[in-house]
Amino acid sequence: MNIGVKLQRVNNEDLIWIIYFFIVIGALLSNNYERNYLKTGDSSQQKKFRLLNITIFSVAFFIYFYFVLTNYEDIKTLRRNASKKEVLNAQIALISSLLFLVAGALALIAELNRPGADEDIGFI
């Protein structure tokens, strides 16, 4: 793989880590709204924490999708004379990112269909 492509990916991953920082802040804020909802029964607090959770899961889904695309691209650009270990590692990375994508999609669907605050799902 070209060094320019590798450097661009590292820069993208730096941005993803910054986004994860905001995801953590959003998750903490969401937990605070949920805590307030559970204590007071204020439906506006429930709407806030559900909106935050949906936003967080949506952002995470697209991050996982990015990794699926990059891992798929890695497999497509493997040299014909790549070792079995390189091929296996690329395939494992793709499978791993696909599983994260599926988990992210399922978490988002679960949050969208969650009837109330009593059925909490954990963040990945």
mmCIF file with all atom_site columns, C-alpha atoms in Angstrom:
data_model
loop_
_atom_site.group_PDB
_atom_site.id
_atom_site.type_symbol
_atom_site.label_atom_id
_atom_site.label_alt_id
_atom_site.label_comp_id
_atom_site.label_asym_id
_atom_site.label_entity_id
_atom_site.label_seq_id
_atom_site.pdbx_PDB_ins_code
_atom_site.Cartn_x
_atom_site.Cartn_y
_atom_site.Cartn_z
_atom_site.occupancy
_atom_site.B_iso_or_equiv
_atom_site.pdbx_formal_charge
_atom_site.auth_seq_id
_atom_site.auth_comp_id
_atom_site.auth_asym_id
_atom_site.auth_atom_id
_atom_site.pdbx_PDB_model_num
ATOM 1   C CA . MET A 1 1   ? 0.000   0.000   0.000  1.00 0.00 ? 1   MET A CA 1
ATOM 2   C CA . ASN A 1 2   ? 1.190   3.495   -0.859 1.00 0.00 ? 2   ASN A CA 1
ATOM 3   C CA . ILE A 1 3   ? 2.635   5.507   2.044  1.00 0.00 ? 3   ILE A CA 1
ATOM 4   C CA . GLY A 1 4   ? 0.378   8.439   1.137  1.00 0.00 ? 4   GLY A CA 1
ATOM 5   C CA . VAL A 1 5   ? -2.691  6.214   1.540  1.00 0.00 ? 5   VAL A CA 1
ATOM 6   C CA . LYS A 1 6   ? -1.398  4.932   4.872  1.00 0.00 ? 6   LYS A CA 1
ATOM 7   C CA . LEU A 1 7   ? -0.783  8.460   6.130  1.00 0.00 ? 7   LEU A CA 1
ATOM 8   C CA . GLN A 1 8   ? -4.267  9.535   5.046  1.00 0.00 ? 8   GLN A CA 1
ATOM 9   C CA . ARG A 1 9   ? -5.777  6.591   6.914  1.00 0.00 ? 9   ARG A CA 1
ATOM 10  C CA . VAL A 1 10  ? -3.850  7.488   10.061 1.00 0.00 ? 10  VAL A CA 1
ATOM 11  C CA . ASN A 1 11  ? -5.171  11.054  9.752  1.00 0.00 ? 11  ASN A CA 1
ATOM 12  C CA . ASN A 1 12  ? -8.709  9.688   9.329  1.00 0.00 ? 12  ASN A CA 1
ATOM 13  C CA . GLU A 1 13  ? -8.236  7.496   12.381 1.00 0.00 ? 13  GLU A CA 1
ATOM 14  C CA . ASP A 1 14  ? -7.096  10.544  14.381 1.00 0.00 ? 14  ASP A CA 1
ATOM 15  C CA . LEU A 1 15  ? -10.367 12.217  13.439 1.00 0.00 ? 15  LEU A CA 1
ATOM 16  C CA . ILE A 1 16  ? -12.289 9.082   14.418 1.00 0.00 ? 16  ILE A CA 1
ATOM 17  C CA . TRP A 1 17  ? -10.620 9.130   17.866 1.00 0.00 ? 17  TRP A CA 1
ATOM 18  C CA . ILE A 1 18  ? -11.733 12.740  18.285 1.00 0.00 ? 18  ILE A CA 1
ATOM 19  C CA . ILE A 1 19  ? -15.260 11.719  17.296 1.00 0.00 ? 19  ILE A CA 1
ATOM 20  C CA . TYR A 1 20  ? -15.100 8.895   19.870 1.00 0.00 ? 20  TYR A CA 1
ATOM 21  C CA . PHE A 1 21  ? -14.196 11.508  22.492 1.00 0.00 ? 21  PHE A CA 1
ATOM 22  C CA . PHE A 1 22  ? -17.443 13.335  21.684 1.00 0.00 ? 22  PHE A CA 1
ATOM 23  C CA . ILE A 1 23  ? -19.321 10.024  21.680 1.00 0.00 ? 23  ILE A CA 1
ATOM 24  C CA . VAL A 1 24  ? -18.127 9.451   25.254 1.00 0.00 ? 24  VAL A CA 1
ATOM 25  C CA . ILE A 1 25  ? -19.287 12.929  26.263 1.00 0.00 ? 25  ILE A CA 1
ATOM 26  C CA . GLY A 1 26  ? -22.628 12.315  24.532 1.00 0.00 ? 26  GLY A CA 1
ATOM 27  C CA . ALA A 1 27  ? -23.032 8.957   26.274 1.00 0.00 ? 27  ALA A CA 1
ATOM 28  C CA . LEU A 1 28  ? -22.349 10.518  29.675 1.00 0.00 ? 28  LEU A CA 1
ATOM 29  C CA . LEU A 1 29  ? -24.820 13.292  28.930 1.00 0.00 ? 29  LEU A CA 1
ATOM 30  C CA . SER A 1 30  ? -27.367 10.727  27.737 1.00 0.00 ? 30  SER A CA 1
ATOM 31  C CA . ASN A 1 31  ? -26.952 8.782   30.978 1.00 0.00 ? 31  ASN A CA 1
ATOM 32  C CA . ASN A 1 32  ? -27.531 11.978  32.930 1.00 0.00 ? 32  ASN A CA 1
ATOM 33  C CA . TYR A 1 33  ? -30.768 12.671  31.023 1.00 0.00 ? 33  TYR A CA 1
ATOM 34  C CA . GLU A 1 34  ? -31.859 9.075   31.526 1.00 0.00 ? 34  GLU A CA 1
ATOM 35  C CA . ARG A 1 35  ? -31.083 9.297   35.246 1.00 0.00 ? 35  ARG A CA 1
ATOM 36  C CA . ASN A 1 36  ? -33.171 12.480  35.468 1.00 0.00 ? 36  ASN A CA 1
ATOM 37  C CA . TYR A 1 37  ? -35.998 10.810  33.575 1.00 0.00 ? 37  TYR A CA 1
ATOM 38  C CA . LEU A 1 38  ? -35.972 7.800   35.872 1.00 0.00 ? 38  LEU A CA 1
ATOM 39  C CA . LYS A 1 39  ? -36.039 10.045  38.956 1.00 0.00 ? 39  LYS A CA 1
ATOM 40  C CA . THR A 1 40  ? -38.631 12.543  37.760 1.00 0.00 ? 40  THR A CA 1
ATOM 41  C CA . GLY A 1 41  ? -40.575 10.823  34.989 1.00 0.00 ? 41  GLY A CA 1
ATOM 42  C CA . ASP A 1 42  ? -40.076 13.961  32.835 1.00 0.00 ? 42  ASP A CA 1
ATOM 43  C CA . SER A 1 43  ? -40.736 12.854  29.261 1.00 0.00 ? 43  SER A CA 1
ATOM 44  C CA . SER A 1 44  ? -38.586 15.672  27.839 1.00 0.00 ? 44  SER A CA 1
ATOM 45  C CA . GLN A 1 45  ? -35.573 14.047  29.531 1.00 0.00 ? 45  GLN A CA 1
ATOM 46  C CA . GLN A 1 46  ? -36.500 10.740  27.905 1.00 0.00 ? 46  GLN A CA 1
ATOM 47  C CA . LYS A 1 47  ? -36.688 12.376  24.475 1.00 0.00 ? 47  LYS A CA 1
ATOM 48  C CA . LYS A 1 48  ? -33.264 13.955  24.990 1.00 0.00 ? 48  LYS A CA 1
ATOM 49  C CA . PHE A 1 49  ? -31.506 10.764  26.008 1.00 0.00 ? 49  PHE A CA 1
ATOM 50  C CA . ARG A 1 50  ? -33.142 8.745   23.238 1.00 0.00 ? 50  ARG A CA 1
ATOM 51  C CA . LEU A 1 51  ? -32.163 11.352  20.632 1.00 0.00 ? 51  LEU A CA 1
ATOM 52  C CA . LEU A 1 52  ? -28.592 11.347  21.941 1.00 0.00 ? 52  LEU A CA 1
ATOM 53  C CA . ASN A 1 53  ? -28.448 7.536   21.876 1.00 0.00 ? 53  ASN A CA 1
ATOM 54  C CA . ILE A 1 54  ? -29.785 7.403   18.317 1.00 0.00 ? 54  ILE A CA 1
ATOM 55  C CA . THR A 1 55  ? -27.258 10.027  17.248 1.00 0.00 ? 55  THR A CA 1
ATOM 56  C CA . ILE A 1 56  ? -24.403 8.168   18.922 1.00 0.00 ? 56  ILE A CA 1
ATOM 57  C CA . PHE A 1 57  ? -25.363 4.839   17.364 1.00 0.00 ? 57  PHE A CA 1
ATOM 58  C CA . SER A 1 58  ? -25.760 6.469   13.939 1.00 0.00 ? 58  SER A CA 1
ATOM 59  C CA . VAL A 1 59  ? -22.316 8.064   14.093 1.00 0.00 ? 59  VAL A CA 1
ATOM 60  C CA . ALA A 1 60  ? -20.781 4.794   15.304 1.00 0.00 ? 60  ALA A CA 1
ATOM 61  C CA . PHE A 1 61  ? -22.485 2.928   12.448 1.00 0.00 ? 61  PHE A CA 1
ATOM 62  C CA . PHE A 1 62  ? -20.834 5.192   9.871  1.00 0.00 ? 62  PHE A CA 1
ATOM 63  C CA . ILE A 1 63  ? -17.458 4.834   11.580 1.00 0.00 ? 63  ILE A CA 1
ATOM 64  C CA . TYR A 1 64  ? -17.819 1.052   11.379 1.00 0.00 ? 64  TYR A CA 1
ATOM 65  C CA . PHE A 1 65  ? -18.875 1.383   7.732  1.00 0.00 ? 65  PHE A CA 1
ATOM 66  C CA . TYR A 1 66  ? -15.682 3.363   7.029  1.00 0.00 ? 66  TYR A CA 1
ATOM 67  C CA . PHE A 1 67  ? -13.608 0.499   8.448  1.00 0.00 ? 67  PHE A CA 1
ATOM 68  C CA . VAL A 1 68  ? -15.500 -2.044  6.355  1.00 0.00 ? 68  VAL A CA 1
ATOM 69  C CA . LEU A 1 69  ? -14.714 -0.015  3.238  1.00 0.00 ? 69  LEU A CA 1
ATOM 70  C CA . THR A 1 70  ? -11.027 0.387   4.079  1.00 0.00 ? 70  THR A CA 1
ATOM 71  C CA . ASN A 1 71  ? -10.621 -3.300  4.928  1.00 0.00 ? 71  ASN A CA 1
ATOM 72  C CA . TYR A 1 72  ? -12.402 -4.288  1.720  1.00 0.00 ? 72  TYR A CA 1
ATOM 73  C CA . GLU A 1 73  ? -10.108 -1.941  -0.207 1.00 0.00 ? 73  GLU A CA 1
ATOM 74  C CA . ASP A 1 74  ? -7.108  -3.614  1.440  1.00 0.00 ? 74  ASP A CA 1
ATOM 75  C CA . ILE A 1 75  ? -8.266  -7.009  0.206  1.00 0.00 ? 75  ILE A CA 1
ATOM 76  C CA . LYS A 1 76  ? -8.808  -5.670  -3.315 1.00 0.00 ? 76  LYS A CA 1
ATOM 77  C CA . THR A 1 77  ? -5.306  -4.189  -3.430 1.00 0.00 ? 77  THR A CA 1
ATOM 78  C CA . LEU A 1 78  ? -3.460  -7.228  -2.127 1.00 0.00 ? 78  LEU A CA 1
ATOM 79  C CA . ARG A 1 79  ? -0.678  -8.283  -4.431 1.00 0.00 ? 79  ARG A CA 1
ATOM 80  C CA . ARG A 1 80  ? -1.048  -11.563 -6.262 1.00 0.00 ? 80  ARG A CA 1
ATOM 81  C CA . ASN A 1 81  ? 2.101   -12.773 -4.535 1.00 0.00 ? 81  ASN A CA 1
ATOM 82  C CA . ALA A 1 82  ? 0.872   -11.830 -1.044 1.00 0.00 ? 82  ALA A CA 1
ATOM 83  C CA . SER A 1 83  ? 1.613   -14.393 1.605  1.00 0.00 ? 83  SER A CA 1
ATOM 84  C CA . LYS A 1 84  ? -1.115  -16.544 3.074  1.00 0.00 ? 84  LYS A CA 1
ATOM 85  C CA . LYS A 1 85  ? -0.643  -14.709 6.362  1.00 0.00 ? 85  LYS A CA 1
ATOM 86  C CA . GLU A 1 86  ? -1.240  -11.303 4.713  1.00 0.00 ? 86  GLU A CA 1
ATOM 87  C CA . VAL A 1 87  ? -4.381  -12.585 2.984  1.00 0.00 ? 87  VAL A CA 1
ATOM 88  C CA . LEU A 1 88  ? -5.661  -14.180 6.185  1.00 0.00 ? 88  LEU A CA 1
ATOM 89  C CA . ASN A 1 89  ? -5.010  -11.008 8.201  1.00 0.00 ? 89  ASN A CA 1
ATOM 90  C CA . ALA A 1 90  ? -6.838  -8.889  5.641  1.00 0.00 ? 90  ALA A CA 1
ATOM 91  C CA . GLN A 1 91  ? -9.793  -11.267 5.634  1.00 0.00 ? 91  GLN A CA 1
ATOM 92  C CA . ILE A 1 92  ? -9.924  -11.361 9.448  1.00 0.00 ? 92  ILE A CA 1
ATOM 93  C CA . ALA A 1 93  ? -9.850  -7.569  9.582  1.00 0.00 ? 93  ALA A CA 1
ATOM 94  C CA . LEU A 1 94  ? -12.740 -7.394  7.104  1.00 0.00 ? 94  LEU A CA 1
ATOM 95  C CA . ILE A 1 95  ? -14.784 -9.953  9.024  1.00 0.00 ? 95  ILE A CA 1
ATOM 96  C CA . SER A 1 96  ? -14.114 -8.087  12.264 1.00 0.00 ? 96  SER A CA 1
ATOM 97  C CA . SER A 1 97  ? -15.206 -4.751  10.811 1.00 0.00 ? 97  SER A CA 1
ATOM 98  C CA . LEU A 1 98  ? -18.297 -6.388  9.276  1.00 0.00 ? 98  LEU A CA 1
ATOM 99  C CA . LEU A 1 99  ? -19.254 -7.799  12.671 1.00 0.00 ? 99  LEU A CA 1
ATOM 100 C CA . PHE A 1 100 ? -18.869 -4.353  14.263 1.00 0.00 ? 100 PHE A CA 1
ATOM 101 C CA . LEU A 1 101 ? -21.021 -2.894  11.481 1.00 0.00 ? 101 LEU A CA 1
ATOM 102 C CA . VAL A 1 102 ? -23.735 -5.486  12.051 1.00 0.00 ? 102 VAL A CA 1
ATOM 103 C CA . ALA A 1 103 ? -23.574 -4.933  15.822 1.00 0.00 ? 103 ALA A CA 1
ATOM 104 C CA . GLY A 1 104 ? -23.821 -1.172  15.302 1.00 0.00 ? 104 GLY A CA 1
ATOM 105 C CA . ALA A 1 105 ? -26.810 -1.588  13.006 1.00 0.00 ? 105 ALA A CA 1
ATOM 106 C CA . LEU A 1 106 ? -28.546 -3.883  15.478 1.00 0.00 ? 106 LEU A CA 1
ATOM 107 C CA . ALA A 1 107 ? -27.878 -1.490  18.376 1.00 0.00 ? 107 ALA A CA 1
ATOM 108 C CA . LEU A 1 108 ? -29.314 1.382   16.340 1.00 0.00 ? 108 LEU A CA 1
ATOM 109 C CA . ILE A 1 109 ? -32.396 -0.653  15.402 1.00 0.00 ? 109 ILE A CA 1
ATOM 110 C CA . ALA A 1 110 ? -32.867 -1.681  19.033 1.00 0.00 ? 110 ALA A CA 1
ATOM 111 C CA . GLU A 1 111 ? -32.662 1.935   20.178 1.00 0.00 ? 111 GLU A CA 1
ATOM 112 C CA . LEU A 1 112 ? -35.082 3.090   17.494 1.00 0.00 ? 112 LEU A CA 1
ATOM 113 C CA . ASN A 1 113 ? -37.581 0.405   18.521 1.00 0.00 ? 113 ASN A CA 1
ATOM 114 C CA . ARG A 1 114 ? -37.091 0.637   22.277 1.00 0.00 ? 114 ARG A CA 1
ATOM 115 C CA . PRO A 1 115 ? -40.501 1.298   23.842 1.00 0.00 ? 115 PRO A CA 1
ATOM 116 C CA . GLY A 1 116 ? -39.252 2.843   27.079 1.00 0.00 ? 116 GLY A CA 1
ATOM 117 C CA . ALA A 1 117 ? -36.383 3.619   29.395 1.00 0.00 ? 117 ALA A CA 1
ATOM 118 C CA . ASP A 1 118 ? -36.765 0.313   31.216 1.00 0.00 ? 118 ASP A CA 1
ATOM 119 C CA . GLU A 1 119 ? -35.206 -1.645  28.351 1.00 0.00 ? 119 GLU A CA 1
ATOM 120 C CA . ASP A 1 120 ? -31.705 -0.255  28.283 1.00 0.00 ? 120 ASP A CA 1
ATOM 121 C CA . ILE A 1 121 ? -29.048 -1.424  25.834 1.00 0.00 ? 121 ILE A CA 1
ATOM 122 C CA . GLY A 1 122 ? -25.367 -0.907  26.472 1.00 0.00 ? 122 GLY A CA 1
ATOM 123 C CA . PHE A 1 123 ? -23.005 1.073   24.319 1.00 0.00 ? 123 PHE A CA 1
ATOM 124 C CA . ILE A 1 124 ? -20.360 -0.727  22.329 1.00 0.00 ? 124 ILE A CA 1
#
